[in-house]
Amino acid sequence: MNTKLIIVEGLPGFGKSTTAKLLYDILNENNIDVELYLEGNLDHPADYEGVACLNEDEFESFLVNSGHLGEVFNEQVMKTGNNYLLPYQKIRNENSANIPDSLLNSIAQNDIYELPFEKNVELIAEKWRQFVSEALTGNKTYIFECCLIQNPVTIGMLKYNEQREKVVSYICSLAKITEQLNPILFYVEQKDLEFSFRKAVQERPKEWSSGFVDYYTNQGYGKMKGYQGLDGTIKVLEARRELEREIYDSLHIKKTKINNSNYETVNYKSKLSEKLNVLEILN
């Protein structure tokens, strides 16, 4: 069976986005119908970005407090079972001049990645099932960045400091859902975690690094350990790397590791092409 899903994972600053884009280019150059979804895509078919989840009473109350904007929210909401899913980030992008930040901030408190761990697991698993069902009807190959391992680890370990076994089990269950797509996992590695992350901090906007450090040290695992600042964040990343290695070994899907320590695009693309040939994606 042809592979319909390629997943790219790895720690921040290791080159997930670069890897995903290069894989897309290689498949495209080989006339393979491929679609790429990077981290943060508001239209991701197997994950949620900027989507809040409310029950019926919460949604009705939100509409009442939204005044004339209630019509906008009512048109955009997606109802699945007893859940009302509101893509608030997308709504903000489309109606930025009309919707107060205070109103969107209130709904953001119900973001799917702010919900209790068990509720997040339920919603994300169902989203993956929907995606697999739809993907099986076509011939397209999808490339996803970071939504199989990183996002579940983020909420499970970093936010809630859940038991290690629960996080591993969660991700393995998602991988099981994808089996019909014959998925392949590319796990991006670096020789020096601290160097790679500090490089990312220097290159990216200050808002990214400050938000990252705050998330990693002021809740869940980082807070429990008492870690602070950039040095504390690196310690959390080291623990995350250890967990992700365990997850990688536990996954029963086709998988490969790729080292991006040299940051040399031409040679790296060649290495990726070789991997794809070995995995019989380009044959």
Backbone as numpy.savetxt, mean C-alpha at the origin, in Angstrom:
# Nx Ny Nz CAx CAy CAz Cx Cy Cz
-0.34 -20.99 -16.49 -1.17 -19.78 -16.49 -0.31 -18.53 -16.49
-0.71 -17.53 -17.28 0.03 -16.27 -17.32 -0.11 -15.51 -16.02
0.95 -14.79 -15.67 0.92 -13.94 -14.48 0.10 -12.69 -14.76
-0.87 -12.43 -13.89 -1.71 -11.24 -14.04 -1.44 -10.20 -12.96
-0.52 -10.52 -12.04 -0.24 -9.58 -10.96 1.23 -9.65 -10.56
1.88 -8.49 -10.57 3.24 -8.34 -10.07 3.19 -7.35 -8.91
3.73 -7.76 -7.77 3.70 -6.94 -6.56 5.12 -6.51 -6.23
5.31 -5.25 -5.94 6.63 -4.72 -5.59 6.60 -4.24 -4.14
7.51 -4.78 -3.33 7.56 -4.43 -1.91 8.99 -4.10 -1.51
9.15 -3.55 -0.32 10.46 -3.17 0.20 10.30 -2.00 1.16
11.36 -1.66 1.85 11.29 -0.57 2.82 11.33 0.80 2.14
10.91 1.86 2.84 10.94 3.21 2.28 12.34 3.62 1.86
12.46 4.19 0.67 13.74 4.64 0.17 14.54 3.57 -0.54
14.02 2.36 -0.58 14.75 1.26 -1.21 14.56 1.21 -2.73
13.56 1.90 -3.24 13.36 1.94 -4.69 12.16 1.17 -5.19
11.09 1.12 -4.40 9.89 0.41 -4.84 9.27 1.06 -6.07
9.12 2.39 -6.01 8.49 3.10 -7.13 9.32 2.96 -8.40
10.64 3.12 -8.26 11.54 2.97 -9.41 11.41 1.57 -9.99
11.40 0.56 -9.13 11.30 -0.83 -9.59 9.98 -1.06 -10.32
8.89 -0.59 -9.73 7.58 -0.78 -10.35 7.50 -0.12 -11.72
8.05 1.10 -11.83 8.03 1.81 -13.11 8.88 1.10 -14.15
10.03 0.59 -13.74 10.91 -0.12 -14.68 10.26 -1.43 -15.13
9.62 -2.13 -14.22 8.91 -3.36 -14.61 7.81 -3.05 -15.61
7.11 -1.94 -15.37 6.07 -1.51 -16.30 6.68 -1.25 -17.68
7.79 -0.52 -17.71 8.44 -0.21 -18.99 8.86 -1.49 -19.72
9.44 -2.43 -18.99 9.91 -3.68 -19.61 8.75 -4.46 -20.20
7.68 -4.60 -19.44 6.51 -5.34 -19.95 5.89 -4.62 -21.14
5.82 -3.30 -21.05 5.26 -2.52 -22.14 6.09 -2.68 -23.41
7.43 -2.67 -23.26 8.32 -2.84 -24.39 8.20 -4.23 -25.02
7.70 -5.18 -24.24 7.51 -6.54 -24.74 6.05 -6.80 -25.13
5.32 -5.70 -25.38 3.95 -5.77 -25.89 3.00 -6.53 -24.98
3.23 -6.43 -23.69 2.33 -7.02 -22.71 1.38 -5.94 -22.21
0.11 -6.23 -22.21 -0.90 -5.28 -21.73 -0.76 -5.15 -20.22
-0.28 -4.01 -19.77 0.07 -3.86 -18.36 -0.47 -2.54 -17.81
-0.85 -2.56 -16.54 -1.34 -1.36 -15.87 -0.60 -1.22 -14.53
-0.13 -0.02 -14.25 0.68 0.24 -13.07 -0.09 1.08 -12.05
-0.05 0.63 -10.78 -0.64 1.39 -9.69 0.42 1.61 -8.62
0.84 2.86 -8.47 1.84 3.21 -7.47 1.17 3.54 -6.14
2.00 3.60 -5.10 1.51 3.96 -3.77 0.80 5.31 -3.82
-0.36 5.37 -3.18 -1.11 6.62 -3.11 -2.12 6.83 -4.21
-2.27 5.88 -5.14 -3.23 6.02 -6.22 -4.65 5.97 -5.66
-5.42 7.03 -5.88 -6.76 7.12 -5.32 -7.74 6.16 -5.98
-7.36 5.60 -7.14 -8.23 4.68 -7.86 -7.71 3.24 -7.82
-6.96 2.94 -6.77 -6.36 1.60 -6.68 -7.44 0.53 -6.65
-7.33 -0.50 -7.49 -8.39 -1.51 -7.57 -8.37 -2.55 -6.45
-7.27 -2.63 -5.66 -7.19 -3.65 -4.62 -6.90 -3.07 -3.24
-6.90 -1.75 -3.13 -6.60 -1.12 -1.84 -7.41 0.16 -1.73
-7.34 0.79 -0.58 -8.05 2.05 -0.37 -7.04 3.15 -0.04
-7.21 4.29 -0.66 -6.40 5.46 -0.37 -7.34 6.65 -0.21
-7.34 7.23 0.99 -8.21 8.38 1.22 -9.68 8.04 1.19
-10.03 6.88 1.74 -11.43 6.44 1.79 -11.83 6.22 3.24
-12.97 6.80 3.63 -13.49 6.62 5.00 -14.60 5.58 4.99
-14.75 4.90 6.11 -15.79 3.89 6.25 -16.69 4.27 7.43
-18.00 4.35 7.17 -18.97 4.68 8.21 -20.12 3.70 8.17
-20.81 3.55 9.29 -22.05 2.79 9.25 -23.18 3.73 8.85
-24.39 3.23 8.74 -25.50 4.04 8.23 -25.78 5.26 9.10
-25.80 5.05 10.41 -26.09 6.17 11.32 -25.01 7.24 11.23
-23.75 6.81 11.17 -22.64 7.77 11.08 -22.71 8.55 9.77
-23.05 7.86 8.70 -23.12 8.55 7.41 -24.27 9.54 7.37
-25.43 9.15 7.90 -26.58 10.05 7.92 -26.27 11.29 8.76
-25.59 11.08 9.88 -25.21 12.20 10.73 -24.23 13.12 10.02
-23.30 12.52 9.28 -22.33 13.30 8.52 -23.03 14.14 7.46
-24.02 13.57 6.79 -24.75 14.32 5.76 -25.46 15.51 6.38
-26.05 15.31 7.53 -26.77 16.41 8.21 -25.81 17.55 8.53
-24.62 17.20 8.97 -23.64 18.23 9.34 -22.92 18.83 8.13
-23.17 18.28 6.94 -22.48 18.76 5.73 -23.25 19.87 5.02
-24.47 20.13 5.46 -25.25 21.19 4.82 -25.47 20.93 3.35
-25.27 21.98 2.52 -25.53 21.86 1.09 -24.53 20.92 0.40
-23.43 20.60 1.09 -22.43 19.70 0.50 -22.83 18.23 0.62
-23.90 17.97 1.38 -24.36 16.61 1.56 -24.65 15.91 0.25
-25.15 16.67 -0.72 -25.46 16.09 -2.03 -24.21 15.55 -2.71
-23.10 16.28 -2.57 -21.83 15.84 -3.16 -21.40 14.51 -2.55
-21.48 14.43 -1.23 -21.05 13.20 -0.55 -22.00 12.04 -0.86
-23.27 12.33 -0.95 -24.25 11.28 -1.23 -24.05 10.69 -2.62
-23.61 11.51 -3.56 -23.37 11.03 -4.93 -22.13 10.15 -5.02
-21.16 10.40 -4.15 -19.87 9.72 -4.24 -19.76 8.47 -3.36
-20.62 8.34 -2.37 -20.49 7.23 -1.43 -20.75 5.89 -2.11
-20.03 4.86 -1.67 -20.21 3.50 -2.17 -20.70 2.64 -1.01
-21.82 1.98 -1.18 -22.38 1.16 -0.12 -22.06 -0.31 -0.37
-21.40 -0.95 0.57 -21.11 -2.37 0.49 -21.54 -3.02 1.81
-22.58 -3.82 1.75 -23.12 -4.40 2.97 -23.61 -3.30 3.89
-23.12 -3.28 5.11 -23.50 -2.24 6.06 -22.50 -1.09 6.11
-21.56 -1.10 5.18 -20.51 -0.09 5.17 -20.78 0.98 4.12
-20.55 2.22 4.51 -20.64 3.35 3.59 -19.21 3.86 3.37
-18.71 3.67 2.16 -17.33 4.03 1.84 -17.30 5.35 1.09
-16.62 6.32 1.67 -16.61 7.67 1.11 -15.19 8.06 0.69
-14.95 8.23 -0.61 -13.61 8.60 -1.10 -13.32 10.09 -0.89
-13.02 10.45 0.34 -12.97 11.87 0.70 -11.79 12.60 0.06
-10.66 11.89 -0.15 -9.52 12.55 -0.79 -9.84 12.90 -2.24
-10.50 12.00 -2.91 -10.89 12.25 -4.30 -11.90 13.39 -4.36
-12.83 13.40 -3.43 -13.83 14.47 -3.37 -13.14 15.81 -3.13
-12.15 15.82 -2.24 -11.42 17.07 -1.97 -10.70 17.56 -3.22
-10.07 16.63 -3.95 -9.35 17.03 -5.16 -10.28 17.63 -6.20
-11.50 17.11 -6.26 -12.45 17.57 -7.27 -13.23 18.80 -6.84
-13.28 19.06 -5.50 -14.10 20.16 -5.00 -13.34 20.98 -3.96
-12.05 21.17 -4.19 -11.19 21.79 -3.18 -11.66 23.18 -2.76
-12.28 23.90 -3.67 -12.67 25.28 -3.35 -13.95 25.34 -2.53
-14.68 24.23 -2.48 -16.01 24.26 -1.88 -16.14 23.56 -0.53
-15.18 22.70 -0.20 -15.31 21.88 1.00 -14.32 22.31 2.06
-14.78 22.72 3.22 -13.87 23.16 4.30 -12.98 22.01 4.79
-11.74 22.33 5.14 -10.82 21.32 5.65 -11.37 20.69 6.92
-12.05 21.48 7.75 -12.58 20.95 9.01 -13.57 19.81 8.77
-14.35 19.94 7.71 -15.33 18.90 7.38 -14.64 17.63 6.91
-13.63 17.78 6.05 -12.91 16.61 5.56 -12.06 15.98 6.66
-11.52 16.79 7.55 -10.73 16.25 8.65 -11.58 15.38 9.57
-12.84 15.77 9.72 -13.72 14.98 10.57 -14.01 13.63 9.96
-14.19 13.59 8.65 -14.45 12.31 7.99 -13.18 11.47 7.91
-12.02 12.13 7.83 -10.75 11.41 7.75 -10.47 10.58 9.00
-11.12 10.92 10.10 -10.94 10.14 11.33 -11.47 8.72 11.16
-12.32 8.52 10.15 -12.86 7.19 9.85 -12.17 6.55 8.64
-11.00 7.07 8.30 -10.24 6.47 7.20 -10.07 4.97 7.45
-10.08 4.20 6.39 -9.98 2.74 6.52 -8.69 2.34 7.23
-7.64 3.15 7.10 -6.39 2.85 7.80 -6.31 3.52 9.18
-7.43 4.05 9.64 -7.55 4.52 11.02 -8.51 3.64 11.81
-9.14 2.70 11.16 -10.11 1.82 11.81 -9.42 0.78 12.67
-10.14 0.13 13.57 -9.55 -0.99 14.31 -8.99 -2.04 13.36
-7.96 -2.73 13.80 -7.25 -3.68 12.96 -8.18 -4.70 12.30
-9.07 -5.30 13.07 -9.94 -6.35 12.54 -10.86 -5.81 11.44
-11.35 -4.59 11.60 -12.22 -3.99 10.58 -11.42 -3.70 9.31
-10.19 -3.24 9.47 -9.32 -3.01 8.32 -9.10 -4.32 7.56
-8.80 -5.38 8.28 -8.58 -6.69 7.66 -9.80 -7.10 6.84
-10.97 -6.93 7.41 -12.22 -7.31 6.74 -12.39 -6.54 5.42
-12.22 -5.23 5.48 -12.45 -4.39 4.30 -11.40 -4.61 3.21
-10.14 -4.72 3.62 -9.07 -4.89 2.64 -9.18 -6.26 1.97
-9.48 -7.29 2.73 -9.62 -8.63 2.14 -10.74 -8.66 1.11
-11.85 -8.01 1.43 -12.97 -7.98 0.48 -12.61 -7.19 -0.77
-11.84 -6.13 -0.61 -11.39 -5.34 -1.77 -10.51 -6.19 -2.68
-9.59 -6.97 -2.09 -8.74 -7.87 -2.88 -9.59 -8.90 -3.61
-10.60 -9.44 -2.96 -11.46 -10.44 -3.63 -12.16 -9.83 -4.84
-12.64 -8.61 -4.68 -13.30 -7.93 -5.80 -12.33 -7.73 -6.96
-11.11 -7.30 -6.64 -10.11 -7.08 -7.68 -9.78 -8.37 -8.42
-9.53 -9.45 -7.68 -9.18 -10.72 -8.31 -10.29 -11.19 -9.23
-11.53 -11.08 -8.77 -12.67 -11.49 -9.58 -12.72 -10.72 -10.90
-12.47 -9.42 -10.85 -12.50 -8.59 -12.05 -11.29 -8.86 -12.94
-10.11 -9.02 -12.33 -8.88 -9.24 -13.10 -8.93 -10.55 -13.88
-9.62 -11.53 -13.36 -9.70 -12.84 -14.02 -10.49 -12.78 -15.32
-11.29 -11.74 -15.50 -12.11 -11.64 -16.71 -11.36 -11.04 -17.89
-10.16 -10.50 -17.65 -9.39 -9.87 -18.73 -8.02 -10.47 -18.89
-7.23 -9.88 -19.79 -5.87 -10.37 -20.07 -4.79 -9.41 -19.60
-5.16 -8.42 -18.85 -4.21 -7.40 -18.40 -3.34 -7.93 -17.27
-2.07 -7.48 -17.25 -1.18 -7.73 -16.12 -1.10 -6.45 -15.28
-1.25 -6.59 -13.98 -1.23 -5.44 -13.07 0.07 -5.42 -12.29
0.59 -4.23 -12.06 1.75 -4.04 -11.19 1.31 -3.16 -10.04
1.45 -3.68 -8.82 1.08 -2.94 -7.62 2.33 -2.66 -6.79
2.42 -1.44 -6.31 3.50 -1.09 -5.39 2.96 -1.06 -3.96
3.53 -1.90 -3.10 3.47 -1.82 -1.63 2.15 -2.18 -0.94
1.13 -2.64 -1.64 -0.15 -2.82 -0.95 -0.35 -4.22 -0.37
0.52 -5.18 -0.67 0.36 -6.51 -0.10 1.04 -6.64 1.26
2.25 -6.11 1.39 3.01 -6.23 2.64 3.06 -4.92 3.41
3.49 -3.84 2.75 3.72 -2.59 3.47 2.48 -2.07 4.20
1.37 -1.98 3.50 0.19 -1.39 4.12 -0.33 -2.20 5.30
-0.45 -3.54 5.17 -0.86 -4.33 6.33 0.15 -4.25 7.49
1.45 -4.22 7.19 2.45 -4.07 8.24 2.32 -2.71 8.91
2.01 -1.70 8.12 1.87 -0.34 8.66 0.78 -0.27 9.70
-0.39 -0.82 9.37 -1.48 -0.74 10.36 -1.31 -1.79 11.45
-0.81 -2.98 11.10 -0.71 -4.04 12.08 0.41 -3.83 13.09
1.61 -3.55 12.60 2.77 -3.38 13.48 2.94 -1.94 13.94
3.01 -1.03 12.97 3.38 0.34 13.30 2.29 1.10 14.04
1.05 0.89 13.63 -0.04 1.64 14.26 -0.54 0.98 15.53
-0.75 -0.35 15.47 -1.40 -1.02 16.60 -0.50 -1.99 17.36
0.70 -2.20 16.88 1.62 -3.13 17.55 0.93 -4.47 17.83
0.24 -4.98 16.79 -0.44 -6.26 16.92 0.56 -7.40 17.05
0.10 -8.53 17.52 0.95 -9.70 17.63 1.53 -10.05 16.26
2.78 -10.40 16.26 3.51 -10.72 15.03 2.75 -11.76 14.20
2.24 -12.80 14.87 1.56 -13.87 14.15 0.31 -13.37 13.43
-0.39 -12.40 14.03 -1.60 -11.87 13.40 -1.27 -11.10 12.13
-0.18 -10.35 12.16 0.22 -9.57 10.98 0.65 -10.51 9.86
1.46 -11.50 10.19 1.91 -12.46 9.18 0.72 -13.21 8.60
-0.19 -13.63 9.45 -1.37 -14.37 9.00 -2.24 -13.51 8.07
-2.39 -12.23 8.42 -3.17 -11.30 7.60 -2.61 -11.23 6.19
-1.32 -11.04 6.07 -0.70 -10.88 4.75 -0.73 -12.20 3.97
-0.52 -13.29 4.64 -0.59 -14.59 3.97 -2.00 -14.85 3.45
-3.01 -14.40 4.19 -4.39 -14.59 3.74 -4.68 -13.75 2.49
-4.11 -12.54 2.42 -4.27 -11.73 1.22 -3.58 -12.38 0.03
-2.38 -12.90 0.25 -1.66 -13.58 -0.83 -2.46 -14.78 -1.34
-3.12 -15.49 -0.42 -3.94 -16.63 -0.80 -5.06 -16.21 -1.73
-5.65 -15.05 -1.47 -6.73 -14.54 -2.31 -6.25 -14.33 -3.74
-4.98 -13.94 -3.92 -4.46 -13.60 -5.25 -3.99 -14.81 -6.06
-4.03 -16.00 -5.48 -3.41 -17.16 -6.12 -3.87 -17.40 -7.56
-5.14 -17.13 -7.82 -5.68 -17.38 -9.17 -5.03 -16.49 -10.22
-4.39 -15.40 -9.79 -3.74 -14.48 -10.73 -2.28 -14.87 -10.98
-1.84 -15.99 -10.39 -0.44 -16.43 -10.52 0.52 -15.29 -10.22
0.42 -14.69 -9.03 1.19 -13.48 -8.72 2.68 -13.73 -8.55
3.45 -12.66 -8.74 4.89 -12.69 -8.49 5.24 -11.49 -7.61
6.00 -11.75 -6.57 6.44 -10.70 -5.66 7.90 -10.35 -5.93
8.16 -9.08 -6.20 9.52 -8.55 -6.28 9.78 -7.81 -4.97
10.73 -8.31 -4.18 11.05 -7.66 -2.93 12.38 -6.93 -3.07
12.34 -5.60 -2.95 13.52 -4.75 -3.18 14.33 -4.64 -1.89
15.63 -4.91 -2.00 16.52 -4.84 -0.85 17.62 -3.81 -1.06
18.24 -3.42 0.04 19.40 -2.55 0.04 20.41 -3.10 1.03
21.69 -2.85 0.78 22.72 -3.33 1.70 22.73 -2.55 3.01
22.44 -1.24 2.93 22.56 -0.37 4.10 21.24 0.36 4.32
20.44 -0.15 5.25 19.12 0.43 5.51 19.23 1.89 5.94
20.11 2.19 6.88 20.21 3.56 7.40 20.62 4.54 6.31
21.60 4.16 5.50 22.03 5.04 4.41 20.88 5.31 3.45
20.15 4.26 3.08 19.07 4.40 2.10 17.95 5.28 2.63
17.62 5.10 3.91 16.52 5.90 4.46 16.95 7.36 4.64
18.17 7.59 5.14 18.63 8.98 5.29 18.74 9.66 3.92
19.08 8.92 2.91 19.12 9.45 1.54 17.72 9.89 1.11
16.72 9.08 1.42 15.34 9.42 1.09 14.89 10.66 1.85
15.28 10.78 3.11 14.93 11.94 3.92 15.51 13.22 3.32
16.74 13.13 2.83 17.39 14.30 2.23 16.73 14.70 0.91
16.27 13.71 0.16 15.77 13.97 -1.19 14.29 14.35 -1.23
13.54 13.93 -0.23 12.10 14.15 -0.26 11.73 15.39 0.56
10.51 15.91 0.36 10.09 17.11 1.09 10.13 16.90 2.60
10.39 17.98 3.32 10.48 17.91 4.79 9.17 17.42 5.39
8.05 17.77 4.75 6.75 17.34 5.26 6.66 15.81 5.28
7.27 15.17 4.27 7.24 13.70 4.22 8.01 13.12 5.39
9.23 13.60 5.60 10.06 13.02 6.65 9.50 13.28 8.04
8.98 14.48 8.27 8.43 14.80 9.60 7.19 13.96 9.87
6.34 13.79 8.86 5.15 12.97 9.02 5.51 11.50 9.22
6.55 11.06 8.53 7.00 9.68 8.63 7.52 9.39 10.04
8.38 10.26 10.52 8.95 10.08 11.86 7.84 10.10 12.91
6.89 11.00 12.77 5.78 11.09 13.72 4.98 9.79 13.74
4.69 9.26 12.55 3.89 8.04 12.46 4.64 6.86 13.07
5.92 6.78 12.83 6.71 5.62 13.25 7.05 5.62 14.73
7.05 6.79 15.36 7.51 6.85 16.76 6.43 7.21 17.78
5.30 7.72 17.34 4.30 8.20 18.29 3.07 7.32 18.43
3.15 6.09 17.96 2.05 5.15 18.12 2.60 3.73 17.97
1.79 2.77 18.34 2.11 1.38 18.10 3.48 0.94 18.57
4.20 0.27 17.69 5.48 -0.34 18.04 6.51 0.69 18.51
6.65 1.80 17.77 7.65 2.80 18.12 7.40 3.43 19.47
6.13 3.73 19.76 5.79 4.32 21.06 6.04 3.33 22.19
5.69 2.06 21.96 5.90 1.03 22.97 7.38 0.90 23.31
8.23 1.05 22.30 9.67 0.93 22.51 10.30 2.22 23.04
9.54 3.31 23.00 10.08 4.59 23.45 11.04 5.23 22.46
10.93 4.88 21.19 11.82 5.44 20.17 11.41 6.87 19.81
12.40 7.70 19.51 12.13 9.09 19.16 12.99 9.53 17.99
12.48 10.51 17.25 13.25 11.16 16.20 13.66 10.23 15.06
14.60 10.72 14.27 15.05 9.98 13.10 15.77 8.69 13.49
16.58 8.76 14.54 17.29 7.55 14.98 16.30 6.49 15.44
15.26 6.91 16.15 14.24 5.97 16.60 13.48 5.37 15.44
13.22 6.20 14.43 12.52 5.72 13.23 13.32 4.63 12.54
14.64 4.81 12.48 15.50 3.81 11.85 15.45 2.49 12.63
15.35 2.57 13.94 15.22 1.35 14.75 13.91 0.63 14.45
12.84 1.41 14.26 11.56 0.81 13.90 11.66 0.16 12.52
12.34 0.83 11.59 12.51 0.27 10.26 13.31 -1.04 10.30
14.28 -1.11 11.18 15.06 -2.34 11.31 14.17 -3.49 11.80
13.27 -3.17 12.74 12.33 -4.18 13.23 11.33 -4.56 12.15
10.91 -3.56 11.37 9.99 -3.84 10.27 10.66 -4.74 9.23
11.92 -4.48 8.94 12.64 -5.31 7.98 12.68 -6.77 8.45
12.91 -6.96 9.73 12.95 -8.32 10.28 11.60 -9.01 10.10
10.52 -8.28 10.39 9.18 -8.84 10.23 8.90 -9.15 8.76
9.28 -8.25 7.86 8.99 -8.46 6.45 9.79 -9.63 5.88
10.96 -9.88 6.42 11.72 -11.05 6.00 10.98 -12.33 6.41
10.41 -12.31 7.60 9.61 -13.46 8.04 8.39 -13.64 7.15
7.74 -12.53 6.81 6.58 -12.59 5.94 6.96 -13.14 4.57
8.06 -12.64 4.02 8.52 -13.11 2.71 8.71 -14.63 2.73
9.35 -15.13 3.75 9.60 -16.57 3.84 8.31 -17.36 4.01
7.27 -16.72 4.56 6.01 -17.41 4.83 5.07 -17.44 3.63
5.32 -16.59 2.65 4.41 -16.49 1.51 4.61 -17.65 0.54
3.50 -18.25 0.14 3.53 -19.38 -0.79 3.11 -18.92 -2.19
3.77 -17.88 -2.66 3.58 -17.41 -4.03 4.95 -17.30 -4.67
4.97 -17.17 -5.98 6.25 -17.00 -6.67 6.86 -15.67 -6.24
8.15 -15.68 -5.90 8.75 -14.47 -5.33 10.24 -14.44 -5.63
10.79 -13.23 -5.62 12.22 -13.05 -5.85 12.68 -11.77 -5.17
13.93 -11.76 -4.74 14.51 -10.55 -4.16 15.42 -9.90 -5.18
15.47 -8.57 -5.14 16.30 -7.82 -6.08 17.01 -6.70 -5.31
18.31 -6.57 -5.50 19.09 -5.58 -4.76 19.26 -4.30 -5.57
18.92 -3.19 -4.94 18.97 -1.88 -5.61 19.97 -0.94 -4.95
21.01 -1.50 -4.35 21.94 -0.67 -3.55 22.72 0.33 -4.39
22.94 0.05 -5.67 23.80 0.92 -6.49 23.06 2.08 -7.13
21.72 2.04 -7.11 20.93 3.12 -7.71 21.35 3.43 -9.15
21.68 2.41 -9.92 22.07 2.59 -11.32 20.94 2.06 -12.21
20.20 2.99 -12.79 18.96 2.64 -13.46 19.16 1.66 -14.62
20.16 1.90 -15.47 20.35 1.06 -16.65 20.67 -0.38 -16.25
21.63 -0.54 -15.36 22.00 -1.89 -14.92 20.86 -2.54 -14.13
20.17 -1.75 -13.36 19.06 -2.28 -12.56 17.93 -2.77 -13.47
17.64 -2.02 -14.51 16.61 -2.44 -15.46 17.01 -3.74 -16.12
18.29 -3.88 -16.43 18.77 -5.12 -17.04 18.59 -6.30 -16.08
18.87 -6.08 -14.80 18.69 -7.13 -13.79 17.21 -7.53 -13.68
16.34 -6.54 -13.75 14.91 -6.83 -13.68 14.45 -7.63 -14.89
14.98 -7.29 -16.06 14.64 -8.04 -17.28 15.08 -9.50 -17.16
16.27 -9.70 -16.60 16.77 -11.06 -16.39 15.85 -11.84 -15.45
15.42 -11.17 -14.39 14.51 -11.82 -13.44 13.20 -12.21 -14.13
12.67 -11.30 -14.93 11.42 -11.57 -15.61 11.55 -12.74 -16.59
12.72 -12.83 -17.24 12.96 -13.95 -18.15 13.03 -15.27 -17.40
13.74 -15.26 -16.27 13.85 -16.48 -15.46 12.48 -16.91 -14.97
11.65 -15.94 -14.62 10.30 -16.23 -14.12 9.31 -16.50 -15.25
9.82 -16.44 -16.49 9.03 -16.77 -17.69 7.85 -15.80 -17.90
8.06 -14.55 -17.51 7.03 -13.54 -17.73 7.11 -13.00 -19.17
8.32 -12.96 -19.72 8.50 -12.36 -21.04 8.49 -13.41 -22.16
8.35 -14.68 -21.79 8.39 -15.74 -22.81 7.00 -15.99 -23.38
